[in-house]
XYZ file of C-alpha atoms in Angstrom:
345
model
C -78.918 134.064 6.574
C -76.358 137.106 6.324
C -77.428 139.788 8.822
C -77.622 143.623 7.009
C -79.915 145.951 7.749
C -79.852 148.767 4.356
C -82.523 150.671 6.502
C -80.001 150.762 9.373
C -76.876 151.592 7.315
C -78.723 154.707 5.555
C -79.436 155.530 9.398
C -75.488 156.021 9.609
C -74.732 152.364 11.209
C -73.340 149.639 9.098
C -73.865 146.337 10.958
C -71.672 144.525 8.286
C -68.763 146.788 8.955
C -68.902 145.566 12.511
C -68.699 142.136 11.479
C -65.595 142.793 9.557
C -64.287 144.644 12.574
C -64.516 141.133 14.832
C -63.038 139.304 12.142
C -59.865 141.517 12.104
C -59.455 141.705 15.787
C -59.666 138.161 16.637
C -56.494 137.588 16.103
C -55.371 140.127 19.097
C -57.934 138.728 21.009
C -56.440 135.318 21.059
C -53.022 136.489 21.775
C -54.643 136.825 25.531
C -56.138 133.910 26.378
C -54.960 132.476 29.720
C -56.038 129.423 31.625
C -59.574 130.505 32.255
C -61.200 131.752 29.627
C -64.468 129.708 28.823
C -65.829 131.643 25.684
C -64.628 132.759 22.326
C -65.290 136.680 21.230
C -68.699 136.865 19.876
C -71.206 135.709 22.600
C -73.136 137.598 24.988
C -70.562 137.772 27.819
C -67.247 136.933 29.010
C -67.142 133.484 30.754
C -63.758 133.060 32.745
C -63.522 130.632 35.757
C -61.251 131.941 38.354
C -58.163 130.281 39.918
C -59.266 129.838 43.417
C -57.399 126.910 44.367
C -55.186 127.628 48.131
C -57.008 130.789 48.581
C -59.486 130.742 51.497
C -61.114 134.063 50.950
C -61.034 134.748 47.353
C -62.266 138.732 46.408
C -62.528 139.587 43.467
C -61.081 143.825 42.758
C -62.546 145.221 39.819
C -61.566 148.815 38.107
C -62.537 151.263 35.615
C -61.262 153.943 33.109
C -60.719 155.517 29.883
C -57.815 157.324 28.176
C -59.069 160.816 28.243
C -58.077 163.348 26.141
C -54.654 161.898 25.387
C -57.236 160.428 22.224
C -56.625 163.309 20.846
C -53.051 163.287 19.912
C -54.245 159.880 17.993
C -56.301 161.627 15.846
C -53.892 163.991 15.328
C -51.222 161.452 14.687
C -53.983 159.005 13.124
C -51.884 156.261 15.096
C -54.509 153.989 17.208
C -52.529 150.885 18.198
C -51.436 152.335 21.602
C -54.070 153.905 23.418
C -55.559 150.623 23.665
C -52.340 149.543 26.092
C -53.372 152.789 28.114
C -57.077 151.522 28.252
C -55.935 148.355 30.082
C -52.986 150.065 32.432
C -55.087 152.739 33.834
C -57.468 149.827 34.837
C -54.786 146.650 36.313
C -52.398 149.232 37.339
C -55.208 150.391 40.016
C -56.265 147.143 40.864
C -52.728 145.677 41.326
C -52.425 148.422 44.448
C -55.214 146.197 46.158
C -52.818 143.441 45.574
C -55.328 141.722 43.049
C -53.562 139.664 40.118
C -55.131 140.919 36.850
C -57.671 138.086 35.280
C -59.001 139.671 32.622
C -60.623 142.775 30.686
C -63.408 143.959 29.039
C -63.439 147.350 26.156
C -65.868 150.052 24.901
C -65.061 151.906 21.574
C -67.697 154.603 21.202
C -67.366 155.517 17.095
C -68.609 157.753 14.396
C -68.001 155.709 12.062
C -67.108 152.496 11.872
C -64.039 151.626 9.851
C -62.862 148.032 10.605
C -58.597 148.719 10.032
C -59.032 151.609 13.014
C -61.223 149.569 15.430
C -58.809 146.070 14.457
C -55.690 148.199 15.367
C -57.237 150.192 18.557
C -57.868 146.605 20.143
C -54.302 145.384 19.024
C -53.280 147.975 21.410
C -56.305 146.506 24.507
C -54.697 143.120 23.848
C -50.677 144.067 23.978
C -51.623 145.836 27.218
C -53.390 142.587 28.664
C -50.642 139.707 27.206
C -48.133 142.626 29.219
C -50.169 142.247 32.487
C -50.922 138.577 31.621
C -54.737 138.913 31.301
C -57.261 137.834 28.779
C -59.474 140.073 26.502
C -62.778 137.953 26.984
C -65.100 140.590 25.218
C -66.266 144.505 24.398
C -68.544 146.593 22.824
C -67.848 148.645 19.667
C -70.766 151.508 19.365
C -71.291 153.351 16.156
C -72.914 156.589 17.006
C -73.790 158.743 13.663
C -74.807 161.896 14.727
C -73.563 162.061 17.718
C -69.518 161.894 17.043
C -67.663 162.666 14.227
C -67.031 160.272 11.878
C -63.515 159.822 12.416
C -63.479 159.990 16.134
C -64.010 157.402 18.552
C -63.283 157.448 22.817
C -62.292 153.937 24.628
C -63.049 152.962 27.886
C -62.328 149.292 29.623
C -63.231 147.234 33.073
C -60.549 144.538 34.700
C -61.007 142.306 37.357
C -58.531 140.479 39.312
C -58.400 138.379 42.299
C -56.768 138.684 45.554
C -57.308 136.353 48.762
C -58.341 138.070 51.706
C -55.291 137.935 53.695
C -53.141 139.468 50.760
C -55.041 142.110 50.772
C -52.435 145.585 50.889
C -53.434 147.057 54.051
C -52.308 150.610 54.454
C -53.105 150.102 58.435
C -49.818 148.644 58.422
C -48.083 151.851 57.255
C -45.796 153.155 60.080
C -43.441 156.267 60.657
C -39.769 154.904 59.072
C -41.478 152.864 56.129
C -39.522 153.974 53.111
C -41.367 155.061 50.129
C -39.928 153.463 46.446
C -40.681 155.177 42.993
C -40.912 152.908 40.023
C -40.567 155.525 37.042
C -43.280 156.332 34.577
C -42.687 156.353 30.621
C -44.015 159.400 30.284
C -46.767 161.480 30.965
C -49.342 158.457 31.175
C -53.264 159.008 30.504
C -54.078 161.892 32.879
C -53.839 165.901 32.551
C -53.815 165.590 29.269
C -56.425 168.635 28.956
C -53.700 170.590 30.784
C -50.776 169.471 28.214
C -52.653 170.298 25.004
C -53.192 173.752 26.144
C -49.950 173.717 27.895
C -48.058 173.442 24.460
C -51.046 174.000 22.136
C -51.108 170.458 20.785
C -53.330 170.971 18.236
C -50.845 173.772 16.240
C -48.036 172.215 17.458
C -45.520 170.482 15.159
C -45.806 166.962 16.249
C -43.416 164.946 13.933
C -40.656 167.030 14.372
C -37.518 165.857 16.896
C -36.881 167.689 19.556
C -33.618 168.738 21.167
C -35.277 168.838 24.538
C -36.949 165.822 24.173
C -33.719 163.512 23.647
C -34.313 163.881 20.175
C -37.907 162.578 19.681
C -40.678 164.314 18.679
C -43.417 165.744 20.906
C -45.722 163.457 19.291
C -44.229 160.002 19.735
C -43.289 161.476 23.194
C -46.852 162.553 24.473
C -48.924 159.407 23.014
C -46.080 156.643 24.476
C -48.313 154.546 26.396
C -48.608 153.935 30.006
C -46.502 151.113 31.724
C -47.720 148.546 33.142
C -46.398 147.546 36.365
C -48.370 144.297 37.188
C -46.025 141.619 36.769
C -43.314 143.545 38.475
C -45.664 144.037 41.321
C -46.677 140.469 41.567
C -43.033 139.323 41.694
C -42.658 142.066 44.802
C -45.641 140.876 46.770
C -44.182 137.223 46.527
C -41.058 137.874 48.226
C -42.026 141.325 50.293
C -44.198 142.413 52.845
C -45.842 145.806 50.865
C -47.845 147.920 53.213
C -49.031 150.185 50.240
C -48.887 150.819 46.785
C -49.969 154.444 44.872
C -50.606 154.548 41.000
C -49.869 157.698 40.077
C -52.508 159.026 38.312
C -54.729 162.181 38.149
C -53.852 164.424 41.151
C -50.749 163.424 40.662
C -48.018 163.034 43.966
C -50.781 165.274 46.218
C -53.734 163.128 45.659
C -52.889 159.613 44.855
C -50.206 158.836 47.720
C -51.745 160.096 50.427
C -54.576 157.224 49.162
C -52.225 154.411 50.752
C -51.619 155.790 54.042
C -53.334 155.303 57.115
C -54.634 158.735 59.367
C -51.861 160.031 61.527
C -49.122 159.577 58.996
C -47.840 161.456 55.835
C -45.952 160.755 53.231
C -42.443 163.170 53.066
C -40.938 163.188 49.615
C -37.388 164.038 48.902
C -38.258 166.884 45.920
C -34.198 166.658 44.940
C -34.845 162.786 44.332
C -37.372 162.762 41.910
C -36.076 161.786 38.317
C -38.486 164.070 36.701
C -38.664 163.365 32.564
C -37.793 166.096 30.263
C -41.681 166.200 28.826
C -42.713 167.774 32.139
C -39.948 170.627 32.741
C -41.470 171.659 28.841
C -45.209 171.597 29.870
C -44.028 173.899 32.821
C -41.643 176.114 30.854
C -44.100 176.435 27.899
C -47.421 176.250 29.915
C -46.245 178.408 32.912
C -47.146 175.736 35.047
C -46.226 176.113 38.376
C -44.568 173.294 39.832
C -46.980 172.565 42.717
C -49.717 172.587 40.163
C -47.527 170.432 38.182
C -46.996 167.641 41.233
C -50.664 167.718 41.745
C -51.788 166.910 38.110
C -48.841 165.102 36.451
C -46.517 162.308 37.396
C -43.347 163.550 37.214
C -41.720 160.316 35.926
C -43.348 158.380 38.606
C -46.104 155.672 37.367
C -46.462 154.099 41.272
C -45.159 154.366 44.259
C -44.916 151.115 46.969
C -44.114 151.289 50.702
C -42.279 149.500 52.384
C -40.471 148.397 55.463
C -37.252 150.399 56.166
C -35.604 146.722 56.690
C -36.912 145.641 53.723
C -35.939 148.730 50.873
C -32.855 146.942 49.830
C -34.693 144.054 48.940
C -37.462 145.865 47.220
C -35.612 147.804 44.989
C -33.370 144.817 44.011
C -36.247 142.589 43.192
C -38.005 145.496 41.343
C -34.997 146.018 39.412
C -34.663 142.174 38.363
C -37.845 142.532 36.962
C -37.351 145.818 34.842
C -37.904 148.501 36.986
C -35.565 150.796 37.808
C -36.956 151.764 40.643
C -35.331 154.517 43.585
C -36.074 156.134 46.698
C -37.985 158.536 46.971
C -39.202 159.602 50.533
C -40.302 158.042 53.893
C -43.394 158.263 55.706
C -43.667 160.696 58.627
C -45.660 161.030 62.011
C -48.277 163.871 61.885
C -48.507 166.124 58.782
C -51.357 165.961 56.396
C -51.115 163.817 53.109
C -48.328 164.289 51.039
C -45.385 166.751 51.627
C -42.905 167.380 48.695
C -39.734 169.558 50.050
């Protein structure tokens, strides 16, 4: 018997729209299937057989995050196929900092009204993020919340699990004075600080589609909605050949909060301000929002999406490996004795 409820639909929840959304997203989910996936979409739980062969002490590493108020840009531009990439990136970029290879991802979409084509577009982005990071989308949930959220709005969050052998876990206690700090460029603002972005640039009232010279001819909307860069594959390639002492995903809190997270007590990060390749969008935010530079570096990635700490003797090799894997990496500083956290000078 076909499942449907006229009473539930009258209350604002159309379960048949949910079934339609699931059908539309199946083709996207199929793209992410990798060895270890044991179930098809539609079950009560996503099953995955982790690859533990050759590992002495396999450890699961998990991460969860959302896209934040960047979602507002998707609403304003009526473009919903990229925020899913952000959701995946915010999770897998975190767990790779431990040295863990992402295995699988689950998403959660809450919406005011289930519009199957829109939900499928969101999931298409999630699937693309999974493909780019080599993990599987093994499940998720779409929840219709009439009366709680406007019909045309939604929120998106995700959860990822990765695996690493205990002996391969990134140990920040190996960081020492003299180590080199390498920057991996970001694709833009990524998915943090959008409450400040929206205020500084008056996004709700701005022309989001007009080309802007200060953004290299791109529109403000296109620039801000650019999805978060995924660093999983280049970092995994680096870990295979170089002893990495620390990795930081530069998210909310910017340089001052995130770079120190991979440092032990007794040392600090000395960042050369002139070495940081700041993207034009950040200059625009600072100028139009009258945001002090200290606040900019304490809120945004400023063009550096991830930083890696290696021994000075391994720096050139690390840079070469990262560049071979599509990252235009460069040195932005070094680890020094004493101090507190991160100093930009």
